[in-house]
Amino acid sequence: SVRLKRQATYSRQRENSISSLYALSRDIAAVDNLDAVIACIVSNVSNTLDGQVLVLLPNEKAQLVLRKDSGCNNFYNDNELAVASWVYERGQKAGKGTETLGGAAALYLPLITEQGTHGVLGICFNETVAQFDAERIRLLEAFTRLAAMAINRVKLAEQARESLALVES
């Protein structure tokens, strides 16, 4: 009986995870501008994983800047930016709940595709226990892969439009 209850709970969690990933992919496929894509990412991740979320992207000088947050980024400061920069430079997750820079207030994951690291997603879970939940971490990693692909897609589309404009002029 206990095993069946655990299996049912696990099945519901998996179903919710798949639904959340589908919702994010549907939402980001419908937009073709970077700010709208980032807003979809922050909103979906924040609502699904119950945490404060932010996305940092590099500027022209390859320095990370905050592009969007879920509105409650009271944890974000220079120390958190240093952790996010470490993540961006090395392409590895770090921060709360990890062995690397675990004193941070949030967990930071790189937004990586085959073309490189496009930015960093940070989340400060509202529940203390949540950051150690393996299923949530797997879902968060899936969100970051999907987010990275969407950001890369938008950047490539912008480059294509700029190239076409140059050719036409």
Coordinates of N, CA, C and O in Angstrom, one line a residue:
S1 N 0.8 -1.2 0.0 CA 0.0 0.0 0.0 C 0.9 1.3 0.0 O 0.6 2.2 -0.7
V2 N 1.9 1.3 0.9 CA 2.8 2.4 0.9 C 3.5 2.6 -0.4 O 3.7 3.7 -0.9
R3 N 4.0 1.5 -1.0 CA 4.7 1.6 -2.2 C 3.8 2.1 -3.4 O 4.2 2.9 -4.2
L4 N 2.5 1.7 -3.4 CA 1.6 2.2 -4.4 C 1.3 3.6 -4.2 O 1.2 4.4 -5.2
K5 N 1.2 4.1 -3.0 CA 1.0 5.5 -2.8 C 2.2 6.3 -3.2 O 2.1 7.4 -3.9
R6 N 3.4 5.8 -3.0 CA 4.7 6.5 -3.4 C 4.7 6.6 -5.0 O 5.1 7.6 -5.5
Q7 N 4.3 5.4 -5.6 CA 4.3 5.4 -7.0 C 3.3 6.4 -7.6 O 3.6 7.0 -8.6
A8 N 2.2 6.5 -7.0 CA 1.1 7.4 -7.5 C 1.6 8.8 -7.3 O 1.4 9.7 -8.2
T9 N 2.2 9.1 -6.2 CA 2.8 10.5 -5.9 C 3.8 10.8 -7.0 O 3.8 11.9 -7.5
Y10 N 4.7 9.9 -7.2 CA 5.8 10.1 -8.2 C 5.2 10.3 -9.6 O 5.7 11.2 -10.3
S11 N 4.2 9.5 -9.9 CA 3.6 9.7 -11.2 C 2.9 11.0 -11.4 O 3.0 11.6 -12.5
R12 N 2.3 11.5 -10.3 CA 1.7 12.9 -10.4 C 2.7 13.9 -10.6 O 2.6 14.9 -11.3
Q13 N 3.9 13.8 -9.8 CA 5.0 14.7 -9.9 C 5.5 14.7 -11.4 O 5.8 15.8 -11.9
R14 N 5.7 13.6 -11.9 CA 6.2 13.5 -13.3 C 5.2 14.1 -14.3 O 5.7 14.8 -15.2
E15 N 4.0 13.9 -14.1 CA 3.0 14.5 -15.0 C 3.0 16.0 -14.9 O 2.9 16.7 -15.9
N16 N 3.1 16.5 -13.7 CA 3.1 17.9 -13.5 C 4.4 18.5 -14.1 O 4.4 19.6 -14.7
S17 N 5.5 17.8 -14.0 CA 6.8 18.3 -14.6 C 6.7 18.3 -16.1 O 7.0 19.3 -16.7
I18 N 6.1 17.3 -16.7 CA 6.0 17.3 -18.1 C 5.0 18.4 -18.6 O 5.3 19.1 -19.6
S19 N 3.9 18.6 -17.9 CA 3.0 19.6 -18.2 C 3.7 21.0 -18.1 O 3.4 21.9 -19.0
S20 N 4.5 21.2 -17.1 CA 5.2 22.5 -16.9 C 6.2 22.8 -18.1 O 6.2 23.9 -18.6
L21 N 6.9 21.7 -18.4 CA 7.9 21.9 -19.5 C 7.1 22.1 -20.9 O 7.6 23.0 -21.7
Y22 N 6.0 21.5 -21.1 CA 5.2 21.7 -22.3 C 4.7 23.1 -22.3 O 4.8 23.8 -23.3
A23 N 4.2 23.6 -21.2 CA 3.7 25.0 -21.1 C 4.8 26.0 -21.4 O 4.5 26.9 -22.2
L24 N 6.0 25.8 -20.9 CA 7.0 26.7 -21.2 C 7.4 26.7 -22.6 O 7.6 27.7 -23.3
S25 N 7.5 25.5 -23.2 CA 7.9 25.4 -24.6 C 6.9 26.0 -25.5 O 7.2 26.7 -26.5
R26 N 5.6 25.8 -25.2 CA 4.5 26.4 -25.9 C 4.6 27.9 -25.9 O 4.5 28.6 -26.8
D27 N 4.8 28.5 -24.6 CA 4.8 29.9 -24.4 C 6.0 30.6 -25.1 O 5.9 31.6 -25.8
I28 N 7.2 30.0 -25.1 CA 8.4 30.6 -25.7 C 8.4 30.4 -27.2 O 9.0 31.2 -27.9
A29 N 7.7 29.4 -27.7 CA 7.6 29.2 -29.2 C 6.7 30.3 -29.8 O 6.9 30.6 -31.0
A30 N 5.8 30.9 -29.0 CA 4.9 31.8 -29.5 C 5.4 33.2 -29.7 O 4.8 34.1 -30.2
V31 N 6.6 33.5 -29.1 CA 7.2 34.8 -29.2 C 8.6 34.8 -29.8 O 9.3 33.8 -29.8
D32 N 8.9 35.9 -30.4 CA 10.2 36.0 -31.1 C 11.1 37.1 -30.7 O 12.0 37.5 -31.3
N33 N 10.8 37.7 -29.5 CA 11.6 38.8 -29.0 C 12.2 38.4 -27.7 O 11.6 37.7 -26.9
L34 N 13.5 38.7 -27.5 CA 14.2 38.2 -26.3 C 13.6 38.6 -25.0 O 13.5 37.7 -24.1
D35 N 13.1 39.8 -24.8 CA 12.5 40.2 -23.6 C 11.2 39.4 -23.3 O 11.0 39.0 -22.1
A36 N 10.4 39.1 -24.3 CA 9.2 38.3 -24.1 C 9.6 36.8 -23.7 O 8.9 36.2 -22.9
V37 N 10.6 36.3 -24.4 CA 11.1 34.9 -24.1 C 11.6 34.9 -22.6 O 11.2 33.9 -21.9
I38 N 12.4 35.8 -22.2 CA 12.9 35.8 -20.8 C 11.7 36.0 -19.8 O 11.7 35.3 -18.8
A39 N 10.7 36.8 -20.1 CA 9.6 37.0 -19.2 C 8.8 35.7 -19.1 O 8.4 35.3 -18.0
C40 N 8.7 34.9 -20.2 CA 8.0 33.6 -20.1 C 8.8 32.6 -19.3 O 8.2 31.9 -18.4
I41 N 10.1 32.6 -19.4 CA 11.0 31.7 -18.6 C 10.8 32.0 -17.1 O 10.6 31.1 -16.3
V42 N 11.0 33.3 -16.8 CA 10.9 33.7 -15.4 C 9.6 33.4 -14.8 O 9.5 32.8 -13.7
S43 N 8.5 33.7 -15.5 CA 7.2 33.4 -15.0 C 6.9 31.9 -14.8 O 6.4 31.5 -13.7
N44 N 7.2 31.1 -15.8 CA 7.0 29.7 -15.7 C 7.8 29.0 -14.6 O 7.3 28.2 -13.9
V45 N 9.1 29.3 -14.6 CA 9.9 28.7 -13.6 C 9.5 29.1 -12.2 O 9.4 28.3 -11.3
S46 N 9.2 30.4 -12.0 CA 8.8 30.9 -10.7 C 7.5 30.2 -10.2 O 7.4 29.8 -9.0
N47 N 6.5 30.2 -11.1 CA 5.3 29.6 -10.7 C 5.4 28.1 -10.5 O 4.7 27.5 -9.5
T48 N 6.1 27.4 -11.3 CA 6.2 25.9 -11.2 C 7.0 25.5 -10.0 O 6.6 24.5 -9.3
L49 N 8.1 26.1 -9.8 CA 9.1 25.7 -8.7 C 9.0 26.4 -7.4 O 9.7 26.2 -6.5
D50 N 8.0 27.4 -7.4 CA 7.8 28.1 -6.1 C 9.0 28.8 -5.6 O 9.5 28.4 -4.5
G51 N 9.5 29.7 -6.3 CA 10.7 30.4 -5.9 C 10.9 31.8 -6.6 O 10.1 32.1 -7.5
Q52 N 11.8 32.5 -6.1 CA 12.2 33.8 -6.7 C 13.2 33.5 -7.8 O 14.2 32.9 -7.6
V53 N 12.9 34.0 -9.0 CA 13.7 33.6 -10.2 C 14.3 34.9 -10.8 O 13.6 35.9 -10.9
L54 N 15.5 34.8 -11.3 CA 16.1 35.8 -12.1 C 16.9 35.3 -13.3 O 17.4 34.1 -13.2
V55 N 17.0 36.1 -14.4 CA 17.8 35.7 -15.5 C 18.8 36.8 -15.7 O 18.4 38.0 -15.8
L56 N 20.1 36.4 -15.8 CA 21.2 37.3 -16.1 C 21.7 37.0 -17.5 O 22.0 35.8 -17.8
L57 N 22.0 38.0 -18.3 CA 22.6 37.8 -19.6 C 23.8 38.7 -19.8 O 23.8 39.8 -19.1
P58 N 24.7 38.3 -20.6 CA 25.9 39.2 -20.8 C 25.6 40.4 -21.6 O 24.7 40.4 -22.5
N59 N 26.2 41.5 -21.2 CA 26.1 42.7 -22.1 C 27.2 42.7 -23.1 O 27.9 41.7 -23.3
E60 N 27.4 43.9 -23.8 CA 28.4 44.0 -24.9 C 29.8 43.7 -24.4 O 30.7 43.3 -25.1
K61 N 30.0 44.0 -23.1 CA 31.4 43.8 -22.5 C 31.5 42.4 -21.9 O 32.4 42.1 -21.1
A62 N 30.6 41.5 -22.1 CA 30.5 40.1 -21.6 C 30.4 40.1 -20.1 O 30.8 39.1 -19.4
Q63 N 29.8 41.1 -19.5 CA 29.5 41.2 -18.1 C 28.0 40.9 -17.9 O 27.2 41.4 -18.6
L64 N 27.7 40.0 -16.9 CA 26.4 39.7 -16.6 C 25.6 40.9 -16.0 O 26.1 41.6 -15.2
V65 N 24.4 41.0 -16.6 CA 23.5 42.0 -16.1 C 22.1 41.4 -15.9 O 21.7 40.5 -16.6
L66 N 21.4 41.8 -14.9 CA 20.0 41.3 -14.6 C 19.1 41.8 -15.7 O 19.0 43.0 -16.0
R67 N 18.5 40.8 -16.4 CA 17.5 41.1 -17.5 C 16.1 41.1 -17.0 O 15.2 41.8 -17.5
K68 N 15.8 40.1 -16.1 CA 14.4 40.0 -15.6 C 14.4 39.2 -14.3 O 15.2 38.3 -14.1
D69 N 13.5 39.6 -13.4 CA 13.3 38.8 -12.2 C 11.9 38.6 -11.9 O 11.0 39.3 -12.6
S70 N 11.5 37.8 -11.0 CA 10.1 37.5 -10.7 C 9.5 38.5 -9.8 O 8.4 38.4 -9.4
G71 N 10.2 39.6 -9.5 CA 9.6 40.7 -8.8 C 10.0 40.7 -7.3 O 9.7 41.7 -6.6
C72 N 10.6 39.7 -6.8 CA 10.9 39.6 -5.4 C 12.4 39.3 -5.2 O 12.7 38.3 -4.6
N73 N 13.2 40.0 -5.8 CA 14.7 39.7 -5.8 C 15.4 40.3 -4.7 O 16.5 40.7 -4.8
N74 N 14.9 40.2 -3.5 CA 15.5 40.8 -2.3 C 16.8 40.0 -1.9 O 17.5 40.5 -1.1
F75 N 17.1 38.9 -2.5 CA 18.3 38.2 -2.2 C 19.4 38.6 -3.1 O 20.6 38.3 -2.8
Y76 N 19.2 39.3 -4.2 CA 20.2 39.6 -5.2 C 21.0 40.7 -4.8 O 20.5 41.8 -4.5
N77 N 22.4 40.5 -4.7 CA 23.3 41.6 -4.4 C 24.7 41.3 -5.1 O 24.7 40.4 -6.0
D78 N 25.7 42.0 -4.8 CA 27.0 41.9 -5.4 C 27.6 40.5 -5.2 O 28.2 39.9 -6.1
N79 N 27.4 39.9 -4.0 CA 27.9 38.5 -3.7 C 27.2 37.5 -4.6 O 27.8 36.6 -5.2
E80 N 25.9 37.7 -4.8 CA 25.1 36.8 -5.7 C 25.6 36.9 -7.1 O 25.7 36.0 -7.9
L81 N 25.8 38.2 -7.5 CA 26.3 38.4 -8.9 C 27.7 37.7 -9.1 O 27.9 37.2 -10.2
A82 N 28.5 37.7 -8.1 CA 29.8 37.0 -8.2 C 29.6 35.5 -8.4 O 30.3 34.9 -9.2
V83 N 28.7 34.9 -7.7 CA 28.4 33.5 -7.9 C 27.9 33.3 -9.3 O 28.3 32.3 -10.0
A84 N 26.9 34.1 -9.7 CA 26.4 34.0 -11.1 C 27.5 34.1 -12.1 O 27.5 33.4 -13.1
S85 N 28.4 35.0 -11.9 CA 29.5 35.2 -12.9 C 30.4 34.0 -12.9 O 30.8 33.6 -14.0
W86 N 30.6 33.4 -11.8 CA 31.4 32.2 -11.7 C 30.7 31.1 -12.5 O 31.4 30.4 -13.3
V87 N 29.4 31.0 -12.4 CA 28.6 30.0 -13.1 C 28.7 30.2 -14.6 O 28.9 29.3 -15.4
Y88 N 28.6 31.5 -15.0 CA 28.7 31.9 -16.4 C 30.0 31.6 -17.0 O 30.1 31.0 -18.1
E89 N 31.1 31.9 -16.3 CA 32.4 31.7 -16.8 C 32.8 30.2 -16.9 O 33.5 29.8 -17.8
R90 N 32.3 29.4 -16.0 CA 32.7 28.0 -16.0 C 31.7 27.0 -16.5 O 31.9 25.8 -16.8
G91 N 30.4 27.5 -16.7 CA 29.4 26.6 -17.3 C 29.0 25.5 -16.4 O 28.5 24.5 -16.8
Q92 N 29.0 25.8 -15.1 CA 28.7 24.8 -14.1 C 27.7 25.4 -13.1 O 27.9 26.6 -12.7
K93 N 26.8 24.6 -12.5 CA 25.9 25.2 -11.5 C 26.6 25.4 -10.2 O 27.6 24.7 -9.9
A94 N 26.2 26.3 -9.4 CA 26.8 26.6 -8.1 C 25.7 27.4 -7.3 O 24.7 27.8 -7.8
G95 N 26.1 27.5 -6.0 CA 25.2 28.2 -5.1 C 24.5 27.3 -4.1 O 25.0 26.2 -3.8
K96 N 23.5 27.8 -3.5 CA 22.8 27.1 -2.4 C 22.4 25.7 -2.8 O 21.9 25.5 -3.9
G97 N 22.7 24.8 -2.0 CA 22.4 23.4 -2.2 C 23.5 22.6 -3.0 O 23.3 21.4 -3.3
T98 N 24.6 23.3 -3.4 CA 25.7 22.6 -4.1 C 26.9 22.7 -3.2 O 27.0 23.4 -2.2
E99 N 27.9 22.0 -3.6 CA 29.2 22.0 -2.9 C 30.0 23.2 -3.3 O 31.0 23.6 -2.7
T100 N 29.7 23.9 -4.4 CA 30.4 25.0 -5.0 C 29.7 26.3 -4.6 O 28.6 26.5 -5.0
L101 N 30.4 27.1 -3.8 CA 29.8 28.4 -3.4 C 28.5 28.3 -2.7 O 27.5 29.0 -3.0
G102 N 28.3 27.3 -1.9 CA 27.1 26.9 -1.2 C 26.5 28.0 -0.3 O 25.4 27.8 0.2
G103 N 27.3 29.0 0.1 CA 26.9 30.0 1.0 C 26.0 31.0 0.3 O 25.4 31.9 0.9
A104 N 25.8 30.9 -1.0 CA 24.9 31.8 -1.7 C 23.5 31.7 -1.3 O 23.0 30.6 -0.8
A105 N 22.7 32.7 -1.5 CA 21.3 32.7 -1.2 C 20.4 31.9 -2.2 O 19.4 31.4 -1.9
A106 N 21.0 31.8 -3.4 CA 20.2 31.1 -4.5 C 21.1 30.1 -5.2 O 22.3 30.0 -5.0
L107 N 20.4 29.3 -6.0 CA 21.0 28.3 -6.8 C 21.1 28.9 -8.2 O 20.1 29.4 -8.7
Y108 N 22.3 28.8 -8.9 CA 22.5 29.4 -10.2 C 22.9 28.3 -11.2 O 23.7 27.4 -10.9
L109 N 22.2 28.3 -12.3 CA 22.5 27.3 -13.4 C 22.8 28.1 -14.7 O 22.2 29.0 -15.0
P110 N 23.8 27.5 -15.4 CA 24.2 28.2 -16.7 C 23.1 27.9 -17.8 O 22.5 26.8 -17.8
L111 N 22.9 28.8 -18.7 CA 22.0 28.6 -19.8 C 22.9 28.2 -21.0 O 23.5 29.1 -21.7
I112 N 23.1 26.9 -21.2 CA 24.1 26.4 -22.2 C 23.5 25.7 -23.4 O 22.5 25.0 -23.2
T113 N 24.0 26.0 -24.6 CA 23.7 25.2 -25.8 C 25.0 24.9 -26.4 O 26.1 25.2 -25.9
E114 N 25.0 24.2 -27.5 CA 26.2 23.9 -28.2 C 27.0 25.1 -28.6 O 28.2 25.0 -28.8
Q115 N 26.4 26.2 -28.8 CA 27.1 27.5 -29.2 C 27.7 28.2 -28.0 O 28.4 29.1 -28.2
G116 N 27.5 27.7 -26.8 CA 28.2 28.3 -25.6 C 27.2 28.6 -24.5 O 26.0 28.2 -24.6
T117 N 27.7 29.4 -23.6 CA 26.8 29.8 -22.4 C 26.2 31.2 -22.7 O 26.9 32.1 -23.1
H118 N 24.9 31.2 -22.7 CA 24.1 32.4 -23.0 C 23.7 33.3 -21.9 O 23.3 34.4 -22.0
G119 N 23.9 32.8 -20.6 CA 23.5 33.5 -19.5 C 23.4 32.6 -18.3 O 23.9 31.4 -18.3
V120 N 22.7 33.1 -17.2 CA 22.5 32.3 -16.0 C 21.1 32.5 -15.5 O 20.5 33.6 -15.6
L121 N 20.5 31.4 -15.0 CA 19.2 31.4 -14.3 C 19.5 31.2 -12.9 O 20.2 30.2 -12.5
G122 N 18.9 32.0 -12.0 CA 19.0 31.9 -10.6 C 17.7 31.7 -9.9 O 16.7 32.3 -10.4
I123 N 17.6 30.8 -8.9 CA 16.4 30.6 -8.2 C 16.7 30.5 -6.7 O 17.6 29.8 -6.3
C124 N 15.9 31.3 -5.9 CA 15.9 31.2 -4.5 C 14.6 30.6 -4.1 O 13.5 31.2 -4.2
F125 N 14.6 29.3 -3.7 CA 13.4 28.6 -3.4 C 12.7 29.2 -2.2 O 13.3 29.6 -1.2
N126 N 11.4 29.2 -2.2 CA 10.6 29.8 -1.1 C 10.6 28.8 0.1 O 10.5 29.2 1.2
E127 N 10.7 27.5 -0.2 CA 10.8 26.5 0.8 C 12.2 26.1 1.0 O 12.9 25.8 0.0
T128 N 12.7 26.0 2.2 CA 14.1 25.6 2.5 C 14.4 24.2 2.0 O 15.4 23.9 1.4
V129 N 13.5 23.3 2.2 CA 13.7 21.9 1.8 C 13.7 21.7 0.3 O 14.3 20.8 -0.2
A130 N 13.0 22.5 -0.4 CA 12.8 22.3 -1.9 C 14.1 22.3 -2.7 O 14.2 21.5 -3.6
Q131 N 15.1 23.0 -2.2 CA 16.4 23.0 -3.0 C 17.1 21.7 -3.0 O 17.9 21.4 -3.9
F132 N 16.8 20.8 -2.1 CA 17.4 19.5 -2.0 C 16.5 18.4 -2.7 O 16.9 17.2 -2.7
D133 N 15.4 18.7 -3.2 CA 14.5 17.8 -3.8 C 15.0 17.5 -5.2 O 15.0 18.3 -6.1
A134 N 15.5 16.2 -5.4 CA 16.1 15.8 -6.7 C 15.2 16.0 -7.9 O 15.6 16.4 -8.9
E135 N 13.9 15.8 -7.7 CA 13.0 15.9 -8.8 C 12.9 17.4 -9.2 O 12.9 17.7 -10.4
R136 N 12.8 18.3 -8.3 CA 12.8 19.7 -8.6 C 14.1 20.2 -9.3 O 14.0 21.0 -10.2
I137 N 15.2 19.7 -8.8 CA 16.5 20.0 -9.5 C 16.5 19.5 -10.9 O 16.9 20.2 -11.8
R138 N 16.0 18.3 -11.2 CA 16.0 17.8 -12.5 C 15.1 18.6 -13.4 O 15.4 18.9 -14.5
L139 N 13.9 19.0 -12.8 CA 13.0 19.9 -13.6 C 13.6 21.2 -13.9 O 13.5 21.8 -15.0
L140 N 14.3 21.8 -12.9 CA 15.0 23.1 -13.1 C 16.1 23.0 -14.2 O 16.2 23.9 -15.0
E141 N 16.8 21.9 -14.2 CA 17.8 21.7 -15.2 C 17.2 21.6 -16.6 O 17.7 22.1 -17.6
A142 N 16.0 20.9 -16.7 CA 15.3 20.8 -17.9 C 14.8 22.2 -18.4 O 14.9 22.6 -19.5
F143 N 14.3 23.0 -17.4 CA 13.9 24.3 -17.7 C 15.1 25.2 -18.3 O 14.9 25.9 -19.2
T144 N 16.2 25.0 -17.7 CA 17.4 25.8 -18.1 C 17.8 25.4 -19.5 O 18.2 26.3 -20.3
R145 N 17.8 24.1 -19.8 CA 18.1 23.7 -21.2 C 17.1 24.3 -22.2 O 17.5 24.8 -23.3
L146 N 15.9 24.2 -21.9 CA 14.9 24.7 -22.8 C 15.0 26.3 -22.9 O 14.9 26.8 -24.0
A147 N 15.3 26.9 -21.8 CA 15.5 28.4 -21.8 C 16.7 28.8 -22.7 O 16.6 29.7 -23.5
A148 N 17.8 28.0 -22.5 CA 19.0 28.3 -23.3 C 18.7 28.2 -24.8 O 19.2 29.0 -25.6
M149 N 18.0 27.1 -25.2 CA 17.7 26.9 -26.6 C 16.8 28.1 -27.1 O 17.0 28.5 -28.2
A150 N 15.9 28.5 -26.3 CA 15.0 29.6 -26.7 C 15.7 30.9 -26.9 O 15.6 31.6 -27.9
I151 N 16.6 31.2 -25.9 CA 17.4 32.4 -26.0 C 18.3 32.4 -27.2 O 18.5 33.3 -28.0
N152 N 19.0 31.2 -27.5 CA 19.8 31.1 -28.6 C 19.0 31.2 -29.9 O 19.5 31.9 -30.8
R153 N 17.8 30.6 -30.0 CA 17.0 30.8 -31.2 C 16.7 32.2 -31.5 O 16.8 32.7 -32.6
V154 N 16.3 33.0 -30.5 CA 16.0 34.4 -30.6 C 17.2 35.2 -31.1 O 17.1 36.0 -32.0
K155 N 18.3 34.9 -30.5 CA 19.6 35.6 -30.9 C 19.9 35.3 -32.3 O 20.3 36.2 -33.1
L156 N 19.8 34.1 -32.7 CA 20.1 33.7 -34.1 C 19.2 34.3 -35.1 O 19.6 34.8 -36.2
A157 N 17.9 34.4 -34.7 CA 16.9 35.1 -35.5 C 17.2 36.5 -35.7 O 17.1 37.1 -36.8
E158 N 17.6 37.2 -34.6 CA 18.0 38.6 -34.7 C 19.2 38.8 -35.6 O 19.2 39.8 -36.4
Q159 N 20.2 37.9 -35.5 CA 21.4 38.0 -36.3 C 21.0 37.8 -37.8 O 21.5 38.5 -38.7
A160 N 20.1 36.9 -38.1 CA 19.7 36.7 -39.4 C 18.9 37.9 -40.0 O 19.2 38.3 -41.1
R161 N 18.1 38.5 -39.2 CA 17.4 39.7 -39.6 C 18.4 40.9 -39.9 O 18.2 41.6 -40.9
E162 N 19.4 41.0 -39.0 CA 20.4 42.1 -39.2 C 21.2 41.8 -40.5 O 21.5 42.7 -41.3
S163 N 21.6 40.6 -40.7 CA 22.3 40.2 -41.9 C 21.5 40.5 -43.2 O 22.0 41.0 -44.2
L164 N 20.2 40.1 -43.1 CA 19.3 40.3 -44.3 C 19.2 41.8 -44.5 O 19.2 42.3 -45.7
A165 N 19.1 42.6 -43.5 CA 18.9 44.1 -43.6 C 20.2 44.7 -44.3 O 20.1 45.6 -45.1
L166 N 21.4 44.1 -43.9 CA 22.6 44.6 -44.5 C 22.7 44.3 -46.0 O 23.2 45.1 -46.8
V167 N 22.3 43.1 -46.3 CA 22.3 42.6 -47.7 C 21.4 43.4 -48.6 O 21.7 43.8 -49.7
E168 N 20.2 43.8 -48.0 CA 19.2 44.5 -48.8 C 19.6 46.0 -48.9 O 19.1 46.6 -49.8
S169 N 20.4 46.5 -48.0 CA 20.7 47.9 -48.2 C 21.9 48.2 -49.0 O 22.5 47.7 -49.8

